[in-house]
Amino acid sequence: MTMLDQRHEEKLSAAAGVPDALAEWVAAIAAHTRPDRVVWWTGTPAEVSTLQDELVAEGKLIRLNPELRPESFLARSTPDDVARVESRTFICSESPADAGPTNNWREPAGMRAELSARFAGCMRGRTLYVVPFSMGPVGGPLSRVGVQLTDSGYAVLSMEIMTRTGAAVIAEIAGGADWVRAIHSVGAPLLPGDEDVAWPCNPDKYIVQFPETREIWSFGSGYGGNALLAKKCFALRIASVQGRDEGWLAEHMLLMRLISPEGRAFHIAGAFPSACGKTNLAMLRPDLPGWRVETLGDDIAWLRPGADGRLWAINPEAGFFGVAPGTSAKTNRAAIEMLASHTIFTNVALTAEGDVWWEGLTDTPPAGLTDWRGNAWDADAGTPAAHPNARFTVAAERCPTAAEDIGEAVPVDAILFGGRRADTVPLVTEARGWEHGVYLGATIASETTAAAEGATGVVRRDPFAMLPFCGYHVADHWAHWLSIGRGLDAELAPRMYRVNWFRRDTERGFLWPGFTENARVLAWIAGRIAGEAEANETAIGAVPLASDIAAEGVSAERLSQLLTVDPVEWRYEVEREAEFFGGVGGRLPVELSAQLAEARIRIARAFG
Ligand code: GTP
Ligand code: SPV
Ligand code: MN
């Protein structure tokens, strides 16, 4: 037994003891995957620095210049393991109807057999880490626990930042808490004589959820949502099913507290598809005098109706796994300050001084860059220095705008549905009520981004920004939203809004400056909630008066373009919505067919 193993064992025995079910499960997986050793992770600073040193020694992490970027690292993935793999993501419910038309369904027994073959001996030559984690504060009223087994040290260090790990979680499990079993392997066993690589992975990937047994099996990828199983696999896909069964919601949403000059707090949740602006909005520093934002979460929110008739939310994560490109002191100063130290960067460029760089960080790239693949970067070659889905992993407490009560539940006042739309969708529209709001959420469409494999810039429906993340039938998700709404006090329920920061003019430039200027839209929403701001009714919902959102440098003509509801575009759009609903099948809630019928009538009436 190494010193390290010994220390872990001592810590564990001090920690109330490992329950039999957990110990037996770990032993069974270890017997099947055959790692060289098993390490129980408790997340002490000593464990963290030992693992960091190990990964640096193995070439899996590059330590950044401590004078410029203390306690920070760069990881470079292999070029074909850079994002989520939606085509290899499976929902294995007993009935295909429970996975619904938007998920890849596989029959559970067949998938188990396939996985069993893939996982046999897959951890040979590697260490199996046992990482108990809590989503939400350990023991918190909305929190849930799980255990990730992984043979990736990079995943362990990332999970340490993104979740609450440690012996207290084992105590929760020992105390009878339900826990999610999550098994991850990079799928690259090391046989005697094999040389390891900087980023082991396997071209054959599986991201598999078994919703009924609350299990996750992930094989072949080391990247982001594929490998940090607490995030998309648990906190969205499995948790959405737990929420369906238990009367709450697990959503792909940012969570923030907007504070007005008078000191009134408005809690806002926002569902935007991947790489469509959640992190940036969550860390907004308004240019508007007197307004402030406190960051509560940037990617996932769990929402539950309270006894008071309001909808309460927590961010179950403890860190941010955010998009690096486009992040600068101009667009997101809070993030830049947050990334000053203690950050793992993945697939960004490396400077000659041992610091990081990505497109958008500065106007001109520094000389002597090494690109994300590890090659000298040629500025004229037309390829980016950082991968478009390059990311940072950092603890939430590092964020200068982080709320002090991050992780605690807050009452939600407004819900935003966003997306990337070059045309059609105005800057902001207000829903007429809960059912109309659910319709806006169900019909989100957005241009695809580099957050997942495949082509970018293709408009697709991404209902509630949950297309890749809902663990059950998409129409049942909408029905669940409707049912949650019925349980809320109509006066206290969140107001709902559709927003679009990405409308373009004919020269294809963004019409709206975005980023800090998005505060103007939030201030209008706060004004609506407070019963102070005015609005113009349109066929698709209320929009602000141009004067209420006027931003410096945005001409009156642009403002009117931003707020335009174009008849031709909307006649086309509503038919695309109808097509999408048509493909969802018989489970479409009647309330949503009624909303669609009403939308058609309103558009026809308004435009003749
Ligand atoms: P995930 O982590 O993938 O879920 O992404 P996200 O929704 O948190 O998106 P994020 O805030 O990281 O933004 C993604 C990209 O959009 C970045 O390159 C940003 O610079 C850019 N972006 C964010 N907000 C705005 C905005 O208001 N206007 C414009 N033009 N771009 C924006
Ligand atoms: C997303 O794609 O929505 C992300 C990044 O937040 S990942 O964790 O890789 O899914
Ligand atoms: Mn996301």
XYZ file of C-alpha atoms and ligand atoms in Angstrom:
651
model
C 0.000 0.000 0.000
C 1.410 3.399 -0.906
C 1.481 6.276 1.552
C -1.270 7.915 -0.429
C -3.557 4.897 -0.251
C -2.902 4.587 3.451
C -3.823 8.191 4.107
C -7.048 7.804 2.162
C -8.007 4.702 4.064
C -7.326 6.392 7.394
C -9.443 9.391 6.421
C -12.243 7.148 5.316
C -12.365 5.056 8.433
C -12.445 8.321 10.375
C -15.432 9.307 8.244
C -18.188 7.132 9.636
C -17.250 4.166 7.466
C -18.184 3.261 3.940
C -21.620 1.650 3.701
C -21.643 -1.904 2.379
C -23.639 -1.113 -0.756
C -21.059 1.490 -1.806
C -18.057 -0.689 -0.956
C -19.556 -3.660 -2.819
C -20.371 -1.578 -5.889
C -16.828 -0.158 -6.036
C -15.369 -3.648 -5.616
C -17.582 -5.035 -8.397
C -16.685 -2.264 -10.846
C -12.998 -2.584 -9.964
C -13.143 -6.361 -10.518
C -14.665 -5.770 -13.955
C -12.518 -2.821 -15.108
C -9.288 -4.050 -13.419
C -7.497 -0.819 -12.416
C -4.021 -1.062 -10.833
C -5.272 0.649 -7.701
C -8.371 2.167 -6.159
C -8.164 5.594 -4.511
C -10.963 6.980 -2.353
C -11.026 10.715 -2.990
C -11.937 13.016 -0.135
C -10.820 16.296 -1.630
C -8.236 17.554 0.861
C -5.794 20.241 -0.356
C -2.986 17.691 -0.015
C -4.772 15.211 -2.284
C -5.412 17.974 -4.822
C -1.805 19.119 -5.009
C -0.492 15.542 -5.138
C -2.769 14.728 -8.067
C -1.886 17.993 -9.818
C 1.819 17.149 -9.505
C 1.193 13.635 -10.790
C -0.674 14.880 -13.849
C 2.013 17.477 -14.566
C 4.677 14.769 -14.321
C 2.671 12.583 -16.723
C 2.304 15.447 -19.211
C -1.469 15.542 -18.779
C -1.444 19.070 -17.350
C 0.857 21.974 -18.051
C 1.504 24.182 -15.038
C 1.034 27.811 -16.086
C 3.534 30.473 -15.076
C 2.906 30.903 -11.328
C 3.802 34.604 -11.505
C 1.173 35.252 -14.152
C -1.465 32.611 -13.395
C -0.882 31.028 -9.960
C -2.195 27.535 -9.204
C -3.468 27.164 -12.767
C -3.092 24.532 -15.458
C -3.619 23.899 -19.133
C -4.950 20.607 -20.486
C -4.955 19.802 -24.188
C -7.403 17.207 -25.408
C -6.914 15.038 -28.427
C -8.348 16.870 -31.448
C -11.386 14.588 -31.748
C -12.467 14.832 -28.094
C -13.401 18.482 -27.763
C -17.123 18.648 -26.967
C -20.256 16.746 -26.009
C -21.159 13.903 -28.352
C -24.933 14.023 -28.783
C -25.027 11.217 -31.340
C -23.450 8.888 -28.755
C -25.645 10.001 -25.831
C -28.314 7.461 -24.907
C -31.364 7.350 -22.652
C -32.013 3.728 -21.752
C -35.472 3.727 -20.212
C -37.438 0.472 -20.196
C -39.954 1.925 -22.653
C -38.805 3.847 -25.751
C -41.838 6.128 -25.310
C -40.359 7.388 -22.036
C -37.213 8.584 -23.808
C -39.369 10.251 -26.452
C -38.659 11.351 -30.021
C -35.741 13.711 -29.258
C -33.484 11.253 -27.392
C -31.437 8.320 -28.646
C -33.128 5.374 -26.976
C -31.549 1.960 -26.485
C -33.052 -1.067 -24.839
C -31.464 -1.238 -21.342
C -30.481 -4.929 -21.300
C -28.842 -4.713 -24.718
C -26.978 -1.557 -23.756
C -25.818 -3.152 -20.506
C -24.336 -6.050 -22.454
C -22.586 -3.652 -24.839
C -21.217 -1.575 -21.962
C -20.098 -4.632 -20.066
C -17.940 -5.633 -23.024
C -16.545 -2.112 -23.400
C -15.729 -1.738 -19.675
C -14.127 -5.177 -19.253
C -10.515 -4.463 -18.303
C -10.802 -0.875 -19.560
C -8.978 0.602 -16.543
C -5.933 -1.690 -16.682
C -2.742 0.191 -15.872
C -4.723 3.110 -14.437
C -6.033 4.328 -11.085
C -9.718 4.097 -10.290
C -10.767 7.131 -8.254
C -13.899 6.954 -6.126
C -15.348 10.472 -5.966
C -18.368 10.945 -3.686
C -20.045 14.271 -4.462
C -23.012 16.377 -3.488
C -25.015 18.558 -5.836
C -26.048 21.458 -3.648
C -24.639 21.957 -0.130
C -24.091 18.604 1.619
C -27.310 17.742 3.453
C -29.185 20.731 1.977
C -32.953 20.415 1.510
C -32.758 20.326 -2.315
C -29.369 18.589 -2.525
C -28.638 15.163 -4.001
C -25.582 12.957 -3.782
C -23.772 10.625 -6.127
C -20.510 8.772 -6.540
C -18.405 8.986 -9.688
C -15.886 6.279 -10.434
C -13.326 7.465 -12.954
C -9.908 6.591 -14.335
C -9.242 10.210 -15.337
C -7.246 12.382 -12.943
C -8.337 15.412 -14.951
C -11.972 14.494 -14.313
C -11.227 14.148 -10.583
C -9.635 17.610 -10.338
C -12.525 19.072 -12.345
C -15.167 17.344 -10.201
C -13.350 18.693 -7.130
C -13.956 22.215 -8.462
C -17.450 21.668 -9.864
C -19.047 19.777 -6.945
C -18.791 19.384 -3.183
C -16.780 16.220 -2.593
C -15.571 14.471 0.494
C -16.235 12.291 3.501
C -19.386 14.182 4.492
C -20.993 12.816 1.323
C -20.165 9.264 2.370
C -21.780 10.018 5.715
C -24.930 11.128 3.819
C -24.961 7.829 1.942
C -24.342 5.896 5.142
C -27.258 7.814 6.655
C -29.576 6.436 3.978
C -29.529 9.125 1.256
C -30.348 7.831 -2.242
C -27.277 8.116 -4.423
C -26.585 8.078 -8.142
C -24.047 5.596 -9.477
C -21.834 7.180 -12.144
C -19.070 5.235 -13.872
C -16.593 6.884 -16.202
C -13.653 5.529 -18.142
C -11.563 7.187 -20.817
C -11.504 3.732 -22.378
C -7.749 3.544 -22.857
C -6.242 0.697 -20.834
C -2.459 0.642 -20.473
C -0.954 -2.780 -21.024
C 2.590 -3.526 -19.848
C 4.978 -1.646 -22.139
C 2.303 0.758 -23.392
C 3.148 4.419 -23.213
C 0.512 6.748 -21.848
C -0.595 9.833 -23.767
C -1.426 13.348 -22.550
C -5.160 12.888 -23.132
C -6.219 9.251 -23.177
C -9.608 8.605 -24.777
C -11.300 6.211 -27.187
C -12.865 6.987 -30.576
C -15.806 4.771 -29.632
C -17.828 6.793 -27.129
C -20.863 6.076 -24.985
C -22.662 8.573 -22.729
C -25.401 6.416 -21.257
C -28.144 7.207 -18.766
C -30.408 4.594 -17.187
C -33.117 6.853 -15.767
C -35.068 4.191 -13.873
C -32.061 2.907 -11.929
C -30.471 6.404 -11.701
C -27.227 5.152 -13.251
C -24.700 6.730 -15.596
C -22.088 4.913 -17.693
C -19.679 7.035 -19.722
C -16.952 5.572 -21.920
C -14.297 6.957 -24.252
C -14.286 10.731 -23.654
C -12.413 12.897 -21.178
C -14.169 16.143 -22.077
C -16.609 18.299 -20.131
C -20.170 17.097 -19.991
C -19.062 13.666 -21.237
C -16.700 13.105 -18.312
C -17.813 15.289 -15.384
C -20.811 13.086 -14.782
C -22.276 15.244 -12.009
C -23.031 17.961 -14.528
C -25.160 17.139 -17.578
C -25.536 13.380 -16.985
C -26.668 13.656 -13.351
C -27.791 17.229 -12.626
C -29.822 17.393 -15.864
C -30.571 13.992 -17.427
C -31.023 11.888 -14.275
C -32.214 14.789 -12.102
C -34.871 15.770 -14.666
C -36.369 12.292 -14.219
C -36.111 12.530 -10.413
C -37.846 15.911 -10.680
C -40.609 14.504 -12.896
C -41.230 11.735 -10.356
C -41.024 14.000 -7.296
C -42.568 17.292 -8.415
C -39.580 19.516 -9.209
C -37.541 20.611 -12.236
C -33.876 20.190 -13.223
C -33.136 22.799 -15.889
C -30.308 24.099 -18.088
C -30.467 27.571 -16.543
C -28.365 30.347 -15.125
C -29.506 31.868 -11.852
C -28.872 35.444 -10.775
C -29.966 38.150 -8.377
C -30.561 41.533 -10.007
C -30.608 44.406 -7.514
C -32.228 47.713 -8.424
C -30.939 51.132 -7.346
C -33.669 51.093 -4.679
C -32.210 47.839 -3.333
C -35.011 45.528 -4.494
C -33.790 42.045 -5.431
C -35.185 40.193 -8.454
C -34.184 36.560 -8.938
C -33.893 35.579 -12.575
C -33.367 32.122 -14.093
C -32.478 31.802 -17.770
C -32.561 28.828 -20.140
C -30.249 29.398 -23.114
C -28.834 26.586 -25.254
C -25.152 25.689 -24.921
C -22.759 28.552 -25.698
C -25.626 31.050 -25.987
C -24.775 33.406 -23.144
C -25.683 31.989 -19.714
C -22.270 32.430 -18.065
C -21.907 35.941 -19.432
C -25.365 37.004 -18.273
C -24.895 35.406 -14.852
C -21.767 37.525 -14.256
C -23.157 40.716 -15.723
C -21.837 44.001 -14.428
C -24.530 46.456 -15.514
C -23.504 49.764 -17.027
C -26.757 51.162 -15.646
C -26.070 53.343 -12.608
C -27.155 51.756 -9.336
C -27.965 48.296 -10.741
C -26.035 45.246 -9.545
C -25.953 41.545 -10.310
C -25.005 38.769 -7.917
C -24.132 35.473 -9.564
C -25.882 32.372 -8.229
C -25.281 29.885 -11.057
C -24.277 29.783 -14.726
C -25.532 26.483 -16.151
C -27.941 24.418 -14.068
C -30.835 25.250 -11.754
C -33.068 22.927 -9.755
C -36.478 24.473 -9.185
C -39.175 23.464 -6.726
C -42.516 24.988 -5.734
C -42.498 26.190 -2.131
C -45.292 26.080 0.433
C -45.597 29.839 -0.142
C -46.759 29.389 -3.755
C -43.475 30.658 -5.192
C -40.980 28.765 -7.324
C -37.668 28.308 -5.475
C -34.334 27.512 -7.131
C -30.817 26.405 -6.289
C -27.675 26.062 -8.351
C -26.506 22.520 -7.561
C -22.958 23.111 -8.851
C -19.966 24.517 -6.979
C -17.986 25.825 -9.947
C -18.125 27.075 -13.500
C -17.122 25.156 -16.644
C -17.328 28.092 -19.015
C -16.548 28.947 -22.638
C -13.211 30.803 -22.893
C -13.322 32.315 -26.413
C -15.068 35.672 -26.441
C -14.368 36.269 -22.743
C -12.551 39.574 -22.203
C -12.298 42.489 -19.795
C -14.778 44.288 -22.057
C -17.366 41.514 -22.365
C -17.077 39.869 -18.931
C -14.753 41.566 -16.475
C -15.949 39.444 -13.557
C -14.908 36.284 -15.382
C -11.489 37.711 -16.209
C -10.907 38.518 -12.524
C -12.214 35.089 -11.544
C -9.724 33.350 -13.856
C -6.674 35.091 -12.368
C -5.643 31.934 -10.476
C -6.752 28.425 -9.408
C -8.188 27.576 -12.815
C -7.912 24.581 -15.123
C -7.984 25.718 -18.749
C -8.700 23.217 -21.501
C -7.844 23.696 -25.177
C -6.883 27.371 -24.946
C -3.656 28.708 -26.469
C -0.417 29.016 -24.471
C 1.701 32.181 -24.570
C 5.486 32.294 -24.720
C 5.461 33.432 -21.067
C 3.431 30.425 -19.939
C 0.072 32.179 -19.709
C -3.164 31.531 -21.600
C -4.822 33.249 -24.565
C -7.955 32.782 -26.635
C -9.760 34.560 -29.455
C -11.368 37.716 -28.109
C -9.249 37.971 -24.940
C -7.289 40.835 -26.497
C -7.717 42.576 -29.842
C -4.342 41.401 -31.102
C -2.923 37.993 -30.309
C 0.469 38.000 -28.564
C 3.435 36.784 -30.601
C 4.755 33.279 -30.066
C 1.513 31.477 -29.286
C 1.208 27.720 -29.092
C -2.222 26.651 -30.298
C -4.621 24.285 -28.509
C -3.151 21.330 -30.386
C 0.330 22.132 -29.064
C 1.716 23.496 -32.347
C 3.301 26.896 -32.993
C 0.341 29.035 -34.047
C 0.372 30.646 -37.452
C -1.822 33.757 -37.334
C -2.205 33.697 -41.128
C -3.283 30.078 -41.414
C -6.900 30.929 -40.626
C -7.286 28.409 -37.806
C -8.059 29.594 -34.277
C -5.377 29.472 -31.572
C -7.910 28.275 -28.994
C -10.550 25.683 -29.829
C -13.994 27.374 -30.124
C -15.196 25.138 -27.244
C -12.103 25.814 -25.104
C -13.167 26.105 -21.472
C -12.156 27.156 -17.983
C -12.956 25.240 -14.798
C -12.980 27.360 -11.660
C -14.630 27.409 -8.230
C -17.719 29.616 -7.937
C -16.297 31.373 -4.882
C -13.545 32.812 -7.107
C -16.143 34.893 -8.947
C -16.107 38.509 -7.706
C -19.841 38.819 -8.411
C -20.733 35.531 -6.662
C -23.583 35.892 -4.181
C -22.708 35.132 -0.570
C -25.603 32.696 -0.358
C -24.668 30.802 -3.533
C -26.080 27.267 -3.171
C -29.048 28.432 -1.058
C -32.573 28.506 -2.483
C -33.959 31.768 -3.869
C -37.510 32.630 -5.030
C -37.613 33.064 -8.819
C -39.267 36.245 -10.163
C -38.564 35.825 -13.870
C -37.580 33.085 -16.297
C -35.843 33.903 -19.576
C -35.767 31.683 -22.657
C -32.880 32.596 -24.925
C -31.228 31.411 -28.094
C -29.132 32.498 -31.013
C -31.349 33.772 -33.807
C -30.009 35.947 -36.622
C -33.557 36.930 -37.578
C -37.234 36.684 -36.563
C -36.917 36.787 -32.757
C -37.056 40.263 -31.127
C -34.664 41.345 -28.368
C -37.273 40.577 -25.714
C -40.954 39.594 -25.558
C -43.061 39.007 -22.481
C -45.304 35.964 -22.134
C -48.980 36.581 -21.415
C -48.980 34.020 -18.603
C -47.592 30.649 -17.520
C -49.030 28.585 -20.397
C -47.824 31.078 -22.987
C -44.449 31.057 -21.230
C -44.243 27.269 -21.420
C -45.038 27.591 -25.125
C -42.122 30.046 -25.525
C -39.837 27.598 -23.708
C -41.052 24.633 -25.757
C -40.426 26.428 -29.053
C -36.912 27.816 -28.415
C -34.844 27.495 -31.553
C -31.181 28.353 -31.784
C -28.169 28.155 -34.071
C -25.965 25.228 -33.068
C -22.595 26.013 -31.445
C -19.217 24.368 -30.829
C -20.398 23.048 -27.431
C -21.393 19.819 -29.177
C -19.913 17.864 -32.092
C -21.308 18.614 -35.537
C -21.999 21.627 -37.734
C -22.373 25.045 -36.107
C -24.803 27.798 -37.086
C -27.686 25.486 -38.005
C -31.040 26.567 -36.522
C -32.687 23.747 -34.585
C -35.450 23.524 -31.995
C -33.972 23.236 -28.519
C -36.980 23.206 -26.191
C -36.173 24.746 -22.790
C -32.510 24.550 -23.954
C -32.854 20.916 -22.822
C -32.773 19.065 -26.161
C -29.518 17.249 -25.274
C -30.285 17.077 -21.549
C -33.880 16.040 -20.859
C -33.848 12.453 -19.542
C -37.426 11.727 -20.579
C -40.077 12.419 -23.223
C -39.870 16.041 -24.317
C -43.666 16.502 -24.295
C -43.873 15.057 -20.774
C -41.310 17.705 -19.801
C -43.676 20.392 -21.092
C -46.615 18.758 -19.294
C -44.534 18.760 -16.127
C -43.854 22.495 -16.509
C -47.598 23.084 -16.942
C -48.356 21.055 -13.859
C -45.713 22.865 -11.772
C -47.317 26.156 -12.878
C -50.747 25.035 -11.700
C -49.299 24.539 -8.217
C -47.929 28.099 -7.985
C -49.702 31.204 -6.747
C -50.627 33.030 -9.973
C -49.525 36.374 -8.504
C -46.187 35.064 -7.241
C -45.259 32.734 -10.105
C -42.272 33.831 -12.200
C -43.037 35.989 -15.252
C -41.615 34.528 -18.469
C -39.690 36.187 -21.298
C -38.143 35.225 -24.624
C -34.856 37.025 -25.333
C -32.437 37.106 -28.263
C -29.124 38.953 -28.025
C -28.068 37.681 -31.458
C -30.327 39.309 -34.077
C -28.314 40.524 -37.053
C -28.638 43.273 -39.638
C -28.315 42.774 -43.380
C -24.513 43.148 -43.105
C -24.691 40.195 -40.680
C -23.433 42.215 -37.719
C -25.167 41.912 -34.331
C -27.819 44.618 -33.935
C -27.521 44.628 -30.154
C -24.251 45.289 -28.296
C -25.111 42.562 -25.771
C -23.050 41.677 -22.682
C -23.195 44.541 -20.131
C -25.929 46.236 -22.181
C -28.208 43.234 -21.587
C -28.779 44.908 -18.204
C -31.203 47.258 -19.991
C -33.425 44.332 -20.884
C -33.215 42.982 -17.335
C -34.063 46.408 -15.902
C -37.165 46.532 -18.136
C -38.162 43.066 -16.922
C -37.684 44.191 -13.309
C -39.853 47.211 -14.101
C -42.575 44.934 -15.469
C -42.491 42.772 -12.337
C -42.661 45.874 -10.159
C -45.638 47.080 -12.231
C -43.780 50.189 -13.371
C -42.521 49.618 -16.924
C -44.739 50.022 -19.969
C -44.943 47.696 -22.973
C -46.327 47.485 -26.486
C -48.547 44.507 -27.216
C -47.644 42.532 -30.328
C -48.968 39.328 -31.869
C -46.271 37.288 -30.090
C -46.143 39.007 -26.693
C -45.381 42.405 -25.194
C -42.186 44.257 -26.135
C -40.571 47.279 -24.433
C -40.883 50.848 -25.621
C -37.693 51.642 -27.521
C -36.990 54.497 -25.098
C -36.902 52.060 -22.156
C -34.011 50.021 -23.524
C -32.120 52.685 -25.492
C -28.404 51.942 -25.284
C -25.550 54.228 -26.219
C -24.500 53.775 -29.811
C -27.649 51.927 -30.819
C -29.522 54.051 -33.338
C -33.290 54.474 -33.277
C -33.434 52.464 -36.485
C -31.538 49.579 -34.905
C -33.733 49.656 -31.838
C -36.800 49.401 -33.979
C -35.255 46.513 -35.954
C -34.467 44.786 -32.666
C -38.082 45.050 -31.519
C -39.721 44.331 -34.883
C -42.172 41.464 -35.203
C -41.975 40.826 -38.926
C -45.116 39.369 -40.550
C -43.307 37.278 -43.150
C -40.819 35.897 -40.648
C -43.511 35.089 -38.080
C -45.894 33.412 -40.506
C -42.953 31.186 -41.406
C -41.816 30.715 -37.806
C -45.185 29.629 -36.423
C -45.440 26.959 -39.138
C -41.993 25.651 -38.137
C -43.256 25.507 -34.541
C -46.316 23.601 -35.740
C -44.079 21.167 -37.630
C -41.990 20.624 -34.504
C -45.052 20.012 -32.341
C -46.363 17.640 -35.015
C -43.206 15.543 -34.691
C -43.617 15.199 -30.937
C -46.634 12.920 -31.205
C -49.700 12.251 -29.112
C -48.188 13.324 -25.797
C -48.269 17.021 -26.772
C -50.213 18.748 -23.965
C -53.547 20.228 -25.132
C -52.531 23.538 -23.559
C -49.680 23.772 -26.056
C -51.806 22.886 -29.087
C -54.122 25.631 -27.858
C -51.188 28.056 -27.574
C -50.096 27.206 -31.102
C -53.627 27.730 -32.441
C -53.805 31.054 -30.654
C -50.400 32.117 -32.003
C -51.569 31.396 -35.549
C -54.747 33.410 -35.030
C -52.946 36.356 -33.440
C -50.363 36.461 -36.223
C -53.041 36.200 -38.913
C -55.108 38.938 -37.239
C -52.214 41.312 -36.717
C -50.875 41.036 -40.236
C -53.961 40.171 -42.242
P -22.537 26.679 -22.013
O -21.494 26.681 -20.948
O -22.129 25.911 -23.222
O -23.867 26.210 -21.514
O -22.652 28.199 -22.585
P -23.327 29.531 -22.022
O -24.773 29.538 -22.346
O -22.942 29.759 -20.613
O -22.666 30.658 -22.966
P -21.536 31.754 -22.637
O -22.012 32.822 -21.703
O -20.297 31.053 -22.273
O -21.372 32.425 -24.070
C -21.014 31.687 -25.208
C -20.451 32.592 -26.275
O -21.417 33.606 -26.597
C -19.203 33.333 -25.819
O -18.286 33.353 -26.883
C -19.682 34.718 -25.521
O -18.693 35.678 -25.724
C -20.872 34.912 -26.459
N -21.899 35.804 -25.874
C -22.411 35.734 -24.618
N -23.288 36.744 -24.385
C -23.337 37.462 -25.527
C -24.057 38.638 -25.919
O -24.833 39.243 -25.163
N -23.861 39.091 -27.207
C -23.004 38.453 -28.063
N -22.872 38.954 -29.288
N -22.299 37.353 -27.720
C -22.465 36.860 -26.481
C -22.988 22.749 -22.460
O -22.640 22.230 -23.529
O -24.161 23.163 -22.262
C -22.001 22.938 -21.387
C -20.658 22.366 -21.560
O -22.334 23.535 -20.363
S -20.594 20.669 -21.178
O -20.392 20.530 -19.733
O -19.490 20.072 -21.915
O -21.852 20.039 -21.524
Mn -24.449 24.385 -20.531
